[in-house]
PDB file of C-alpha atoms and ligand atoms in Angstrom:
ATOM      1  CA  MET A  12      -3.687  -9.197   9.324  1.00 34.00           C
ATOM      2  CA  THR A  13      -4.389  -5.570   9.662  1.00 33.00           C
ATOM      3  CA  VAL A  14      -2.184  -2.698   8.863  1.00 33.00           C
ATOM      4  CA  PRO A  15      -3.230   0.800   9.729  1.00 33.00           C
ATOM      5  CA  THR A  16      -4.180   2.641   6.601  1.00 32.00           C
ATOM      6  CA  SER A  17      -3.419   6.006   8.162  1.00 32.00           C
ATOM      7  CA  ALA A  18      -6.916   7.191   7.334  1.00 32.00           C
ATOM      8  CA  ALA A  19      -7.853   9.949   5.006  1.00 32.00           C
ATOM      9  CA  GLY A  20      -5.031  12.407   5.412  1.00 31.00           C
ATOM     10  CA  GLY A  21      -2.595  10.422   3.345  1.00 30.00           C
ATOM     11  CA  GLN A  22      -0.202  10.842   6.170  1.00 30.00           C
ATOM     12  CA  ARG A  23       3.066   9.036   5.948  1.00 27.00           C
ATOM     13  CA  GLU A  24       3.404   6.230   8.446  1.00 29.00           C
ATOM     14  CA  ALA A  25       6.051   7.270  10.872  1.00 29.00           C
ATOM     15  CA  TRP A  26       6.898   3.649  11.496  1.00 31.00           C
ATOM     16  CA  GLY A  27       7.438   2.383   8.000  1.00 31.00           C
ATOM     17  CA  GLY A  28       6.625  -1.070   9.134  1.00 36.00           C
ATOM     18  CA  VAL A  29       4.791  -3.996   7.732  1.00 43.00           C
ATOM     19  CA  GLY A  30       2.348  -5.210  10.326  1.00 38.00           C
ATOM     20  CA  PRO A  31       3.030  -2.577  12.954  1.00 37.00           C
ATOM     21  CA  ALA A  32       2.071  -3.671  16.407  1.00 36.00           C
ATOM     22  CA  ALA A  33       1.264  -0.448  18.153  1.00 38.00           C
ATOM     23  CA  THR A  34      -1.937   0.463  16.390  1.00 39.00           C
ATOM     24  CA  SER A  35      -3.178  -2.964  15.502  1.00 39.00           C
ATOM     25  CA  SER A  36      -5.196  -5.023  17.898  1.00 39.00           C
ATOM     26  CA  THR A  37      -5.300  -8.345  16.073  1.00 42.00           C
ATOM     27  CA  ALA A  38      -2.031  -8.527  14.233  1.00 47.00           C
ATOM     28  CA  SER A  39       1.599  -8.711  14.989  1.00 51.00           C
ATOM     29  CA  THR A  40       2.000  -9.620  18.541  1.00 60.00           C
ATOM     30  CA  ALA A  41       5.687  -9.991  19.213  1.00 58.00           C
ATOM     31  CA  ALA A  42       5.457 -13.683  18.425  1.00 61.00           C
ATOM     32  CA  ASP A  43       4.127 -12.987  14.948  1.00 90.00           C
ATOM     33  CA  VAL A  44       7.060 -10.813  14.008  1.00 94.00           C
ATOM     34  CA  LEU A  45      10.138 -12.636  12.820  1.00 94.00           C
ATOM     35  CA  LEU A  46      12.233  -9.578  12.170  1.00 93.00           C
ATOM     36  CA  SER A  47      11.865  -6.016  13.279  1.00 94.00           C
ATOM     37  CA  VAL A  48      14.361  -3.401  12.168  1.00 95.00           C
ATOM     38  CA  GLU A  49      14.314   0.138  13.443  1.00 95.00           C
ATOM     39  CA  GLY A  50      16.357   3.052  12.188  1.00 96.00           C
ATOM     40  CA  LEU A  51      18.720   1.349   9.770  1.00 96.00           C
ATOM     41  CA  ASP A  52      21.252   3.659   8.112  1.00 96.00           C
ATOM     42  CA  VAL A  53      23.806   2.548   5.572  1.00 97.00           C
ATOM     43  CA  GLU A  54      26.558   4.679   4.079  1.00 96.00           C
ATOM     44  CA  LEU A  55      28.855   3.721   1.252  1.00 95.00           C
ATOM     45  CA  SER A  56      31.978   5.283  -0.122  1.00 90.00           C
ATOM     46  CA  GLY A  57      30.815   7.229  -3.157  1.00 82.00           C
ATOM     47  CA  ARG A  58      32.338   6.478  -6.525  1.00 79.00           C
ATOM     48  CA  THR A  59      33.752   9.995  -6.656  1.00 83.00           C
ATOM     49  CA  GLY A  60      34.900   9.964  -3.037  1.00 81.00           C
ATOM     50  CA  GLY A  61      32.957  11.053   0.032  1.00 89.00           C
ATOM     51  CA  ARG A  62      30.166   9.160   1.732  1.00 92.00           C
ATOM     52  CA  VAL A  63      26.775   8.403   0.273  1.00 94.00           C
ATOM     53  CA  ARG A  64      23.835   7.510   2.474  1.00 96.00           C
ATOM     54  CA  VAL A  65      21.980   4.753   0.633  1.00 97.00           C
ATOM     55  CA  LEU A  66      19.614   3.756   3.448  1.00 98.00           C
ATOM     56  CA  ASP A  67      18.183   6.447   5.648  1.00 98.00           C
ATOM     57  CA  ASP A  68      16.323   5.614   8.829  1.00 97.00           C
ATOM     58  CA  VAL A  69      14.718   2.479   7.438  1.00 98.00           C
ATOM     59  CA  SER A  70      12.270   0.771   9.791  1.00 97.00           C
ATOM     60  CA  PHE A  71      10.091  -2.217   9.046  1.00 97.00           C
ATOM     61  CA  ARG A  72       8.740  -5.444  10.421  1.00 96.00           C
ATOM     62  CA  VAL A  73       8.489  -8.772   8.723  1.00 95.00           C
ATOM     63  CA  PRO A  74       5.696 -10.917  10.124  1.00 96.00           C
ATOM     64  CA  ARG A  75       6.430 -14.604  10.338  1.00 95.00           C
ATOM     65  CA  GLY A  76       5.235 -16.736   7.447  1.00 95.00           C
ATOM     66  CA  ARG A  77       4.475 -13.871   5.118  1.00 96.00           C
ATOM     67  CA  VAL A  78       5.822 -12.900   1.732  1.00 96.00           C
ATOM     68  CA  VAL A  79       6.859  -9.273   1.769  1.00 97.00           C
ATOM     69  CA  GLY A  80       7.776  -7.459  -1.439  1.00 97.00           C
ATOM     70  CA  ILE A  81      10.166  -4.525  -1.691  1.00 98.00           C
ATOM     71  CA  VAL A  82       9.556  -2.239  -4.646  1.00 97.00           C
ATOM     72  CA  GLY A  83      11.017   1.046  -5.804  1.00 95.00           C
ATOM     73  CA  GLU A  84      12.907   2.474  -8.722  1.00 92.00           C
ATOM     74  CA  SER A  85      16.413   1.417  -9.595  1.00 93.00           C
ATOM     75  CA  GLY A  86      18.926   2.843  -7.130  1.00 95.00           C
ATOM     76  CA  SER A  87      16.398   3.269  -4.317  1.00 96.00           C
ATOM     77  CA  GLY A  88      18.380   0.965  -2.019  1.00 97.00           C
ATOM     78  CA  LYS A  89      16.541  -2.352  -2.308  1.00 97.00           C
ATOM     79  CA  THR A  90      19.633  -4.456  -2.820  1.00 95.00           C
ATOM     80  CA  MET A  91      21.545  -2.599  -0.119  1.00 96.00           C
ATOM     81  CA  LEU A  92      18.725  -3.289   2.320  1.00 96.00           C
ATOM     82  CA  LEU A  93      18.995  -7.050   1.779  1.00 94.00           C
ATOM     83  CA  ARG A  94      22.771  -6.893   1.831  1.00 92.00           C
ATOM     84  CA  ALA A  95      22.725  -4.912   5.073  1.00 92.00           C
ATOM     85  CA  LEU A  96      20.564  -7.609   6.655  1.00 90.00           C
ATOM     86  CA  MET A  97      22.905 -10.348   5.472  1.00 88.00           C
ATOM     87  CA  GLY A  98      26.004  -8.416   6.476  1.00 86.00           C
ATOM     88  CA  ILE A  99      27.387  -8.473   2.943  1.00 88.00           C
ATOM     89  CA  LEU A 100      27.683  -4.783   2.129  1.00 91.00           C
ATOM     90  CA  PRO A 101      30.407  -3.510  -0.187  1.00 92.00           C
ATOM     91  CA  GLU A 102      33.773  -2.805   1.371  1.00 91.00           C
ATOM     92  CA  GLY A 103      33.969   0.424   3.333  1.00 91.00           C
ATOM     93  CA  ALA A 104      30.243   0.493   4.028  1.00 94.00           C
ATOM     94  CA  THR A 105      28.951   1.427   7.448  1.00 93.00           C
ATOM     95  CA  ARG A 106      25.743   0.148   8.939  1.00 91.00           C
ATOM     96  CA  GLU A 107      23.928   1.443  12.001  1.00 92.00           C
ATOM     97  CA  TRP A 108      20.580   0.820  13.570  1.00 92.00           C
ATOM     98  CA  ARG A 109      18.653   1.734  16.641  1.00 92.00           C
ATOM     99  CA  GLN A 110      17.193  -1.688  17.278  1.00 90.00           C
ATOM    100  CA  VAL A 111      16.875  -5.084  15.680  1.00 88.00           C
ATOM    101  CA  LEU A 112      14.580  -7.707  17.135  1.00 89.00           C
ATOM    102  CA  LEU A 113      14.741 -11.245  15.912  1.00 84.00           C
ATOM    103  CA  ASP A 114      11.993 -13.476  17.211  1.00 84.00           C
ATOM    104  CA  GLY A 115      11.416 -10.801  19.799  1.00 83.00           C
ATOM    105  CA  ARG A 116      15.021 -11.088  20.967  1.00 83.00           C
ATOM    106  CA  ASP A 117      17.096  -7.949  20.952  1.00 83.00           C
ATOM    107  CA  VAL A 118      20.083  -8.581  18.716  1.00 78.00           C
ATOM    108  CA  THR A 119      20.896  -4.927  18.239  1.00 73.00           C
ATOM    109  CA  THR A 120      24.461  -5.285  19.386  1.00 70.00           C
ATOM    110  CA  ALA A 121      25.019  -8.876  18.352  1.00 65.00           C
ATOM    111  CA  MET A 122      23.714  -8.372  14.865  1.00 58.00           C
ATOM    112  CA  SER A 123      27.095  -7.985  13.220  1.00 51.00           C
ATOM    113  CA  ARG A 124      28.311 -11.342  14.432  1.00 43.00           C
ATOM    114  CA  GLU A 125      25.173 -13.308  14.981  1.00 50.00           C
ATOM    115  CA  ARG A 126      23.841 -13.679  11.496  1.00 62.00           C
ATOM    116  CA  LEU A 127      20.181 -13.786  10.728  1.00 72.00           C
ATOM    117  CA  PRO A 128      18.736 -17.248  10.125  1.00 83.00           C
ATOM    118  CA  ALA A 129      18.509 -16.087   6.547  1.00 88.00           C
ATOM    119  CA  ALA A 130      19.661 -17.122   3.118  1.00 91.00           C
ATOM    120  CA  MET A 131      19.710 -15.032  -0.013  1.00 91.00           C
ATOM    121  CA  VAL A 132      18.807 -15.747  -3.609  1.00 92.00           C
ATOM    122  CA  PHE A 133      20.402 -13.384  -6.115  1.00 90.00           C
ATOM    123  CA  GLN A 134      19.179 -12.049  -9.423  1.00 86.00           C
ATOM    124  CA  ASP A 135      21.946 -13.743 -11.335  1.00 82.00           C
ATOM    125  CA  PRO A 136      22.726 -17.226 -10.029  1.00 78.00           C
ATOM    126  CA  MET A 137      26.103 -17.071 -11.734  1.00 80.00           C
ATOM    127  CA  THR A 138      27.207 -14.625  -9.045  1.00 79.00           C
ATOM    128  CA  SER A 139      26.552 -17.236  -6.340  1.00 82.00           C
ATOM    129  CA  PHE A 140      28.006 -20.224  -8.138  1.00 93.00           C
ATOM    130  CA  ASN A 141      31.654 -20.708  -8.830  1.00 94.00           C
ATOM    131  CA  PRO A 142      31.718 -21.600 -12.538  1.00 94.00           C
ATOM    132  CA  LEU A 143      34.443 -24.171 -11.945  1.00 96.00           C
ATOM    133  CA  VAL A 144      32.550 -26.073  -9.266  1.00 97.00           C
ATOM    134  CA  ARG A 145      29.785 -28.580  -9.922  1.00 98.00           C
ATOM    135  CA  ILE A 146      26.286 -27.932  -8.538  1.00 98.00           C
ATOM    136  CA  GLY A 147      26.633 -30.980  -6.274  1.00 98.00           C
ATOM    137  CA  ALA A 148      29.771 -29.643  -4.614  1.00 98.00           C
ATOM    138  CA  HIS A 149      28.142 -26.254  -4.041  1.00 97.00           C
ATOM    139  CA  LEU A 150      25.115 -27.806  -2.412  1.00 97.00           C
ATOM    140  CA  THR A 151      26.912 -30.356  -0.271  1.00 98.00           C
ATOM    141  CA  GLU A 152      29.254 -27.683   1.047  1.00 96.00           C
ATOM    142  CA  VAL A 153      26.302 -25.628   2.273  1.00 95.00           C
ATOM    143  CA  ALA A 154      24.642 -28.715   3.758  1.00 96.00           C
ATOM    144  CA  GLN A 155      27.832 -29.664   5.601  1.00 96.00           C
ATOM    145  CA  ARG A 156      28.378 -26.174   6.899  1.00 93.00           C
ATOM    146  CA  PHE A 157      24.846 -25.355   8.004  1.00 92.00           C
ATOM    147  CA  GLN A 158      23.527 -28.763   8.971  1.00 92.00           C
ATOM    148  CA  ARG A 159      26.765 -30.163  10.394  1.00 93.00           C
ATOM    149  CA  VAL A 160      26.570 -33.460   8.592  1.00 96.00           C
ATOM    150  CA  GLY A 161      29.176 -35.608   6.928  1.00 96.00           C
ATOM    151  CA  ARG A 162      29.826 -35.821   3.236  1.00 94.00           C
ATOM    152  CA  ARG A 163      27.569 -38.735   2.441  1.00 96.00           C
ATOM    153  CA  GLN A 164      24.602 -37.304   4.291  1.00 97.00           C
ATOM    154  CA  ALA A 165      25.244 -33.902   2.750  1.00 98.00           C
ATOM    155  CA  THR A 166      24.945 -35.425  -0.702  1.00 97.00           C
ATOM    156  CA  ALA A 167      21.626 -36.986   0.243  1.00 98.00           C
ATOM    157  CA  LEU A 168      20.411 -33.631   1.569  1.00 98.00           C
ATOM    158  CA  ALA A 169      21.565 -31.876  -1.601  1.00 98.00           C
ATOM    159  CA  ARG A 170      19.634 -34.344  -3.717  1.00 98.00           C
ATOM    160  CA  GLU A 171      16.586 -33.867  -1.491  1.00 98.00           C
ATOM    161  CA  ALA A 172      16.834 -30.087  -1.888  1.00 98.00           C
ATOM    162  CA  LEU A 173      16.833 -30.409  -5.674  1.00 98.00           C
ATOM    163  CA  VAL A 174      13.721 -32.565  -5.434  1.00 98.00           C
ATOM    164  CA  ALA A 175      12.169 -29.924  -3.177  1.00 97.00           C
ATOM    165  CA  VAL A 176      12.638 -27.290  -5.878  1.00 97.00           C
ATOM    166  CA  ARG A 177      11.022 -29.651  -8.395  1.00 97.00           C
ATOM    167  CA  ILE A 178      14.078 -30.495 -10.412  1.00 97.00           C
ATOM    168  CA  PRO A 179      13.046 -33.681 -12.185  1.00 95.00           C
ATOM    169  CA  ASP A 180      16.503 -35.257 -12.568  1.00 96.00           C
ATOM    170  CA  PRO A 181      18.439 -34.337  -9.423  1.00 98.00           C
ATOM    171  CA  ASP A 182      21.313 -36.758  -9.962  1.00 97.00           C
ATOM    172  CA  ARG A 183      22.083 -35.365 -13.365  1.00 98.00           C
ATOM    173  CA  VAL A 184      21.924 -31.786 -12.074  1.00 98.00           C
ATOM    174  CA  LEU A 185      24.235 -32.568  -9.134  1.00 98.00           C
ATOM    175  CA  SER A 186      26.942 -33.557 -11.589  1.00 98.00           C
ATOM    176  CA  ARG A 187      26.565 -30.468 -13.788  1.00 98.00           C
ATOM    177  CA  TYR A 188      28.549 -27.243 -13.821  1.00 97.00           C
ATOM    178  CA  PRO A 189      26.470 -24.069 -13.338  1.00 96.00           C
ATOM    179  CA  HIS A 190      26.770 -22.946 -16.958  1.00 95.00           C
ATOM    180  CA  GLU A 191      25.450 -26.284 -18.171  1.00 96.00           C
ATOM    181  CA  LEU A 192      22.023 -25.574 -16.714  1.00 96.00           C
ATOM    182  CA  SER A 193      19.293 -23.437 -18.216  1.00 94.00           C
ATOM    183  CA  GLY A 194      18.567 -20.139 -16.489  1.00 93.00           C
ATOM    184  CA  GLY A 195      15.467 -21.512 -14.817  1.00 94.00           C
ATOM    185  CA  MET A 196      17.201 -24.693 -13.627  1.00 96.00           C
ATOM    186  CA  ARG A 197      20.117 -22.653 -12.327  1.00 95.00           C
ATOM    187  CA  GLN A 198      17.767 -20.439 -10.356  1.00 95.00           C
ATOM    188  CA  ARG A 199      16.071 -23.537  -8.917  1.00 97.00           C
ATOM    189  CA  ALA A 200      19.464 -24.909  -7.942  1.00 97.00           C
ATOM    190  CA  MET A 201      20.294 -21.641  -6.209  1.00 96.00           C
ATOM    191  CA  ILE A 202      17.036 -21.759  -4.291  1.00 97.00           C
ATOM    192  CA  ALA A 203      17.915 -25.340  -3.315  1.00 97.00           C
ATOM    193  CA  MET A 204      21.283 -24.113  -2.068  1.00 96.00           C
ATOM    194  CA  ALA A 205      19.558 -21.418  -0.025  1.00 95.00           C
ATOM    195  CA  LEU A 206      17.201 -23.999   1.489  1.00 96.00           C
ATOM    196  CA  LEU A 207      20.145 -26.133   2.587  1.00 96.00           C
ATOM    197  CA  ALA A 208      21.144 -23.331   4.936  1.00 93.00           C
ATOM    198  CA  ARG A 209      17.835 -24.013   6.726  1.00 93.00           C
ATOM    199  CA  PRO A 210      16.758 -20.391   6.721  1.00 92.00           C
ATOM    200  CA  GLU A 211      13.692 -19.072   8.462  1.00 92.00           C
ATOM    201  CA  LEU A 212      13.918 -15.980   6.340  1.00 93.00           C
ATOM    202  CA  LEU A 213      14.525 -16.202   2.620  1.00 95.00           C
ATOM    203  CA  LEU A 214      15.778 -13.023   0.980  1.00 95.00           C
ATOM    204  CA  ALA A 215      15.409 -12.865  -2.786  1.00 96.00           C
ATOM    205  CA  ASP A 216      16.811 -10.033  -4.881  1.00 96.00           C
ATOM    206  CA  GLU A 217      14.987  -9.821  -8.197  1.00 94.00           C
ATOM    207  CA  PRO A 218      15.133 -13.602  -8.470  1.00 93.00           C
ATOM    208  CA  THR A 219      13.289 -13.777 -11.770  1.00 90.00           C
ATOM    209  CA  THR A 220      14.333 -10.628 -13.567  1.00 87.00           C
ATOM    210  CA  ALA A 221      16.851 -12.433 -15.765  1.00 84.00           C
ATOM    211  CA  LEU A 222      14.349 -15.103 -16.823  1.00 91.00           C
ATOM    212  CA  ASP A 223      11.736 -15.140 -19.559  1.00 91.00           C
ATOM    213  CA  ALA A 224       8.089 -14.782 -18.648  1.00 89.00           C
ATOM    214  CA  THR A 225       7.044 -18.436 -18.493  1.00 92.00           C
ATOM    215  CA  ILE A 226      10.020 -19.492 -16.404  1.00 93.00           C
ATOM    216  CA  GLN A 227       9.588 -16.416 -14.241  1.00 92.00           C
ATOM    217  CA  ALA A 228       6.041 -17.469 -13.376  1.00 92.00           C
ATOM    218  CA  GLN A 229       7.225 -20.989 -12.540  1.00 94.00           C
ATOM    219  CA  ILE A 230       9.947 -19.756 -10.204  1.00 94.00           C
ATOM    220  CA  LEU A 231       7.548 -17.390  -8.453  1.00 94.00           C
ATOM    221  CA  ALA A 232       5.032 -20.185  -8.006  1.00 93.00           C
ATOM    222  CA  LEU A 233       7.828 -22.346  -6.609  1.00 96.00           C
ATOM    223  CA  LEU A 234       8.797 -19.675  -4.077  1.00 95.00           C
ATOM    224  CA  ARG A 235       5.204 -19.391  -2.977  1.00 94.00           C
ATOM    225  CA  THR A 236       4.910 -23.175  -2.641  1.00 95.00           C
ATOM    226  CA  LEU A 237       8.143 -23.473  -0.670  1.00 95.00           C
ATOM    227  CA  GLN A 238       7.043 -20.668   1.596  1.00 95.00           C
ATOM    228  CA  ALA A 239       3.902 -22.612   2.462  1.00 95.00           C
ATOM    229  CA  GLU A 240       5.552 -26.032   2.701  1.00 95.00           C
ATOM    230  CA  ARG A 241       8.370 -24.853   4.937  1.00 94.00           C
ATOM    231  CA  SER A 242       6.691 -21.996   6.782  1.00 93.00           C
ATOM    232  CA  LEU A 243       9.313 -19.676   5.405  1.00 95.00           C
ATOM    233  CA  THR A 244       9.185 -15.956   5.708  1.00 95.00           C
ATOM    234  CA  VAL A 245      10.156 -14.332   2.429  1.00 96.00           C
ATOM    235  CA  LEU A 246      11.448 -10.869   1.625  1.00 96.00           C
ATOM    236  CA  ILE A 247      11.497 -10.419  -2.126  1.00 97.00           C
ATOM    237  CA  VAL A 248      12.872  -7.455  -4.063  1.00 97.00           C
ATOM    238  CA  THR A 249      11.344  -6.738  -7.425  1.00 92.00           C
ATOM    239  CA  HIS A 250      10.771  -3.775  -9.687  1.00 86.00           C
ATOM    240  CA  ASP A 251       7.752  -5.561 -11.124  1.00 89.00           C
ATOM    241  CA  LEU A 252       4.452  -4.703  -9.457  1.00 92.00           C
ATOM    242  CA  ALA A 253       2.796  -7.653 -11.173  1.00 91.00           C
ATOM    243  CA  VAL A 254       5.138  -9.901  -9.200  1.00 92.00           C
ATOM    244  CA  VAL A 255       4.059  -8.205  -5.998  1.00 95.00           C
ATOM    245  CA  ALA A 256       0.413  -8.667  -6.933  1.00 93.00           C
ATOM    246  CA  ALA A 257       0.996 -12.320  -7.761  1.00 91.00           C
ATOM    247  CA  VAL A 258       3.050 -13.504  -4.816  1.00 93.00           C
ATOM    248  CA  CYS A 259       3.271 -10.987  -1.991  1.00 96.00           C
ATOM    249  CA  ASP A 260       1.084 -10.483   1.044  1.00 96.00           C
ATOM    250  CA  GLU A 261       2.611  -7.172   2.014  1.00 97.00           C
ATOM    251  CA  VAL A 262       4.774  -4.578   0.344  1.00 98.00           C
ATOM    252  CA  LEU A 263       7.378  -1.982   1.260  1.00 98.00           C
ATOM    253  CA  VAL A 264       7.771   0.910  -1.161  1.00 97.00           C
ATOM    254  CA  MET A 265      11.236   2.454  -1.254  1.00 97.00           C
ATOM    255  CA  LYS A 266      12.424   5.737  -2.639  1.00 97.00           C
ATOM    256  CA  ASP A 267      15.854   7.311  -2.227  1.00 97.00           C
ATOM    257  CA  GLY A 268      16.883   4.997   0.581  1.00 98.00           C
ATOM    258  CA  ARG A 269      13.712   5.395   2.603  1.00 98.00           C
ATOM    259  CA  ILE A 270      10.528   3.418   3.015  1.00 98.00           C
ATOM    260  CA  VAL A 271       7.740   5.759   1.966  1.00 97.00           C
ATOM    261  CA  GLU A 272       4.816   3.374   2.302  1.00 97.00           C
ATOM    262  CA  SER A 273       4.077  -0.112   3.511  1.00 97.00           C
ATOM    263  CA  GLY A 274       1.171  -2.412   4.150  1.00 97.00           C
ATOM    264  CA  GLU A 275      -1.020  -5.157   2.781  1.00 97.00           C
ATOM    265  CA  VAL A 276      -0.655  -5.451  -0.990  1.00 97.00           C
ATOM    266  CA  ASP A 277      -4.409  -5.223  -1.534  1.00 96.00           C
ATOM    267  CA  ARG A 278      -4.644  -2.052   0.489  1.00 97.00           C
ATOM    268  CA  VAL A 279      -1.566  -0.376  -0.957  1.00 97.00           C
ATOM    269  CA  PHE A 280      -2.589  -1.107  -4.537  1.00 96.00           C
ATOM    270  CA  ARG A 281      -6.177  -0.102  -3.963  1.00 95.00           C
ATOM    271  CA  GLU A 282      -5.535   2.999  -1.894  1.00 96.00           C
ATOM    272  CA  PRO A 283      -1.942   4.117  -2.212  1.00 96.00           C
ATOM    273  CA  GLN A 284      -1.266   6.771   0.420  1.00 95.00           C
ATOM    274  CA  HIS A 285       1.953   8.153  -0.949  1.00 95.00           C
ATOM    275  CA  ALA A 286       2.319  10.072  -4.199  1.00 96.00           C
ATOM    276  CA  TYR A 287       5.312   7.983  -5.174  1.00 95.00           C
ATOM    277  CA  THR A 288       3.361   4.745  -4.805  1.00 96.00           C
ATOM    278  CA  ARG A 289       0.646   6.175  -7.052  1.00 95.00           C
ATOM    279  CA  GLU A 290       3.311   7.086  -9.586  1.00 94.00           C
ATOM    280  CA  LEU A 291       4.679   3.550  -9.547  1.00 93.00           C
ATOM    281  CA  LEU A 292       1.215   2.077  -9.996  1.00 93.00           C
ATOM    282  CA  ASP A 293       0.406   4.475 -12.826  1.00 92.00           C
ATOM    283  CA  ALA A 294       3.659   3.617 -14.549  1.00 88.00           C
ATOM    284  CA  ALA A 295       3.077  -0.140 -14.395  1.00 84.00           C
ATOM    285  CA  PRO A 296       2.432  -1.595 -17.866  1.00 76.00           C
ATOM    286  CA  ALA A 297      -0.943  -3.047 -16.946  1.00 65.00           C
ATOM    287  CA  ALA A 298      -2.637  -2.083 -13.738  1.00 54.00           C
ATOM    288  CA  PRO A 299      -1.703  -5.046 -11.589  1.00 56.00           C
ATOM    289  CA  SER A 300      -4.630  -6.654  -9.878  1.00 55.00           C
ATOM    290  CA  THR A 301      -4.109  -8.882  -6.913  1.00 52.00           C
ATOM    291  CA  GLY A 302      -5.116 -12.455  -7.150  1.00 49.00           C
ATOM    292  CA  GLU A 303      -4.291 -13.333 -10.706  1.00 48.00           C
ATOM    293  CA  GLU A 304      -1.645 -15.981 -11.236  1.00 46.00           C
ATOM    294  CA  LYS A 305      -1.533 -16.483  -7.529  1.00 43.00           C
ATOM    295  CA  SER A 306      -1.365 -20.248  -7.694  1.00 42.00           C
TER     296      SER A 306
HETATM  297  N1  LIG B  11      29.399  -0.642  -4.588  1.00 90.47           N
HETATM  298  C1  LIG B  11      28.803   0.557  -4.510  1.00 90.47           C
HETATM  299  N2  LIG B  11      29.508   1.661  -4.179  1.00 90.47           N
HETATM  300  C2  LIG B  11      28.907   2.865  -4.088  1.00 90.47           C
HETATM  301  N3  LIG B  11      27.602   3.083  -4.308  1.00 90.47           N
HETATM  302  C3  LIG B  11      26.849   2.033  -4.637  1.00 90.47           C
HETATM  303  C4  LIG B  11      27.392   0.699  -4.761  1.00 90.47           C
HETATM  304  N4  LIG B  11      26.394  -0.140  -5.096  1.00 90.47           N
HETATM  305  C5  LIG B  11      25.278   0.606  -5.172  1.00 90.47           C
HETATM  306  N5  LIG B  11      25.539   1.902  -4.894  1.00 90.47           N
HETATM  307  C6  LIG B  11      24.555   3.010  -4.833  1.00 90.47           C
HETATM  308  O1  LIG B  11      23.687   2.727  -3.743  1.00 90.47           O
HETATM  309  C7  LIG B  11      22.352   3.145  -4.053  1.00 90.47           C
HETATM  310  C8  LIG B  11      21.403   1.999  -3.829  1.00 90.47           C
HETATM  311  O2  LIG B  11      21.714   0.948  -4.715  1.00 90.47           O
HETATM  312  P1  LIG B  11      20.925  -0.415  -4.742  1.00 90.47           P
HETATM  313  O3  LIG B  11      20.602  -0.847  -3.377  1.00 90.47           O
HETATM  314  O4  LIG B  11      21.736  -1.346  -5.581  1.00 90.47           O
HETATM  315  O5  LIG B  11      19.584  -0.005  -5.509  1.00 90.47           O
HETATM  316  P2  LIG B  11      18.417  -0.929  -6.073  1.00 90.47           P
HETATM  317  O6  LIG B  11      18.719  -2.348  -5.717  1.00 90.47           O
HETATM  318  O7  LIG B  11      17.177  -0.394  -5.457  1.00 90.47           O
HETATM  319  O8  LIG B  11      18.416  -0.707  -7.547  1.00 90.47           O
HETATM  320  C9  LIG B  11      22.408   3.639  -5.494  1.00 90.47           C
HETATM  321  O9  LIG B  11      22.459   5.025  -5.462  1.00 90.47           O
HETATM  322  C10 LIG B  11      23.671   3.046  -6.038  1.00 90.47           C
HETATM  323  O10 LIG B  11      24.208   3.878  -7.037  1.00 90.47           O
HETATM  324 MG1  LIG B  12      19.077  -4.023  -6.872  1.00 90.47          MG
END
C-alpha cells in the first residue's frame, strides 16, 4: 500500500490519514477502507472548570485488515481518540465530526447510536472485569449479547474464545475470578472477551504496558496472529515505538490532540516528515528497526 510521502518539503499532510485515497493510485479504494474519520473534535470539562479541547480536527483512515499504531506523548489524546470512536467519553464530553464513513457508508449522523463494529482492549484488564464476577460469566454475557445465543451455546463460545487466545486450560480459567489470573492470562481473557463481540475493528489502548517484557511480546504476537486469522483491523495505542516497529503496518503520530504525521511504519521511521516524529524517534531507547520480533 502506498502512502504519499509528501515529497521533499516536509510538508504536513493536510489529510492526516493512513492510506489516503486521493493521491494514491493503487491503495485505498473505498472498499479497502474500513473506517474513515474526518474532522473529529472532542472537548472535555477541564478539571479547573471551562472546556478543554483534547482532539482537534483529527482525520484519518483505517484500511481494512491492517494494524495501525497510534503514538504520541502522554496526554496527546490517544485514549480519548479510541474512547470517542467507542462512544465512551467521560461525562460532559462533546464530540463532533464532519464525516465518518464505515465501510464506505456515511454514518456521520448515526454514529452516536449506531456503534462501530468495534471492541476495545484496555491497558488494565481489571478496569474491564468486575472483580466479583468469574471470567466465564463475563465472557458468556458478551457472547449472549453480541451473538444472540442461549446460555449453553454462549459457554461453548466463551471456551472457544479462550482457546483462540491460546489459553491452555480454558475450563479452569472460565471458573476463575479476574484477580486469580496472572497479568498475561488476564489480558488474554480480555482479548477473548473482545473477540466474542465479533468486532471487525479491534481497538487496543496500551494493551501490554502493564506487563513485563516477555509477556508483552507474547501478547503482541497473539494480536498479530488473531489479526491474520480473523481478518481483523486493529488500531493500537502505544507509547512504545518498538511495539509499532514490531506489529504495526501503519502509524499515526499524535501531538496535543492533533495528528501531525501518518503513513507506513517503514516510511515514517525511515524518513519522518515532522519534527515531532523525529523527536520521538530520537528519544526512543534503541532506534527501533522494523522487522525484528515481527513473528
Ligand atoms: N476525565 C478527564 N477530564 C478532563 N480531562 C481529561 C480527562 N481524561 C483525560 N483528560 C485530558 O485529556 C487529554 C488527553 O488525554 P488522553 O487521551 O488520556 O492522553 P493519552 O492517552 O495520549 O495519554 C489530556 O490533556 C488529559 O489531561
Ligand atoms: Mg492513554
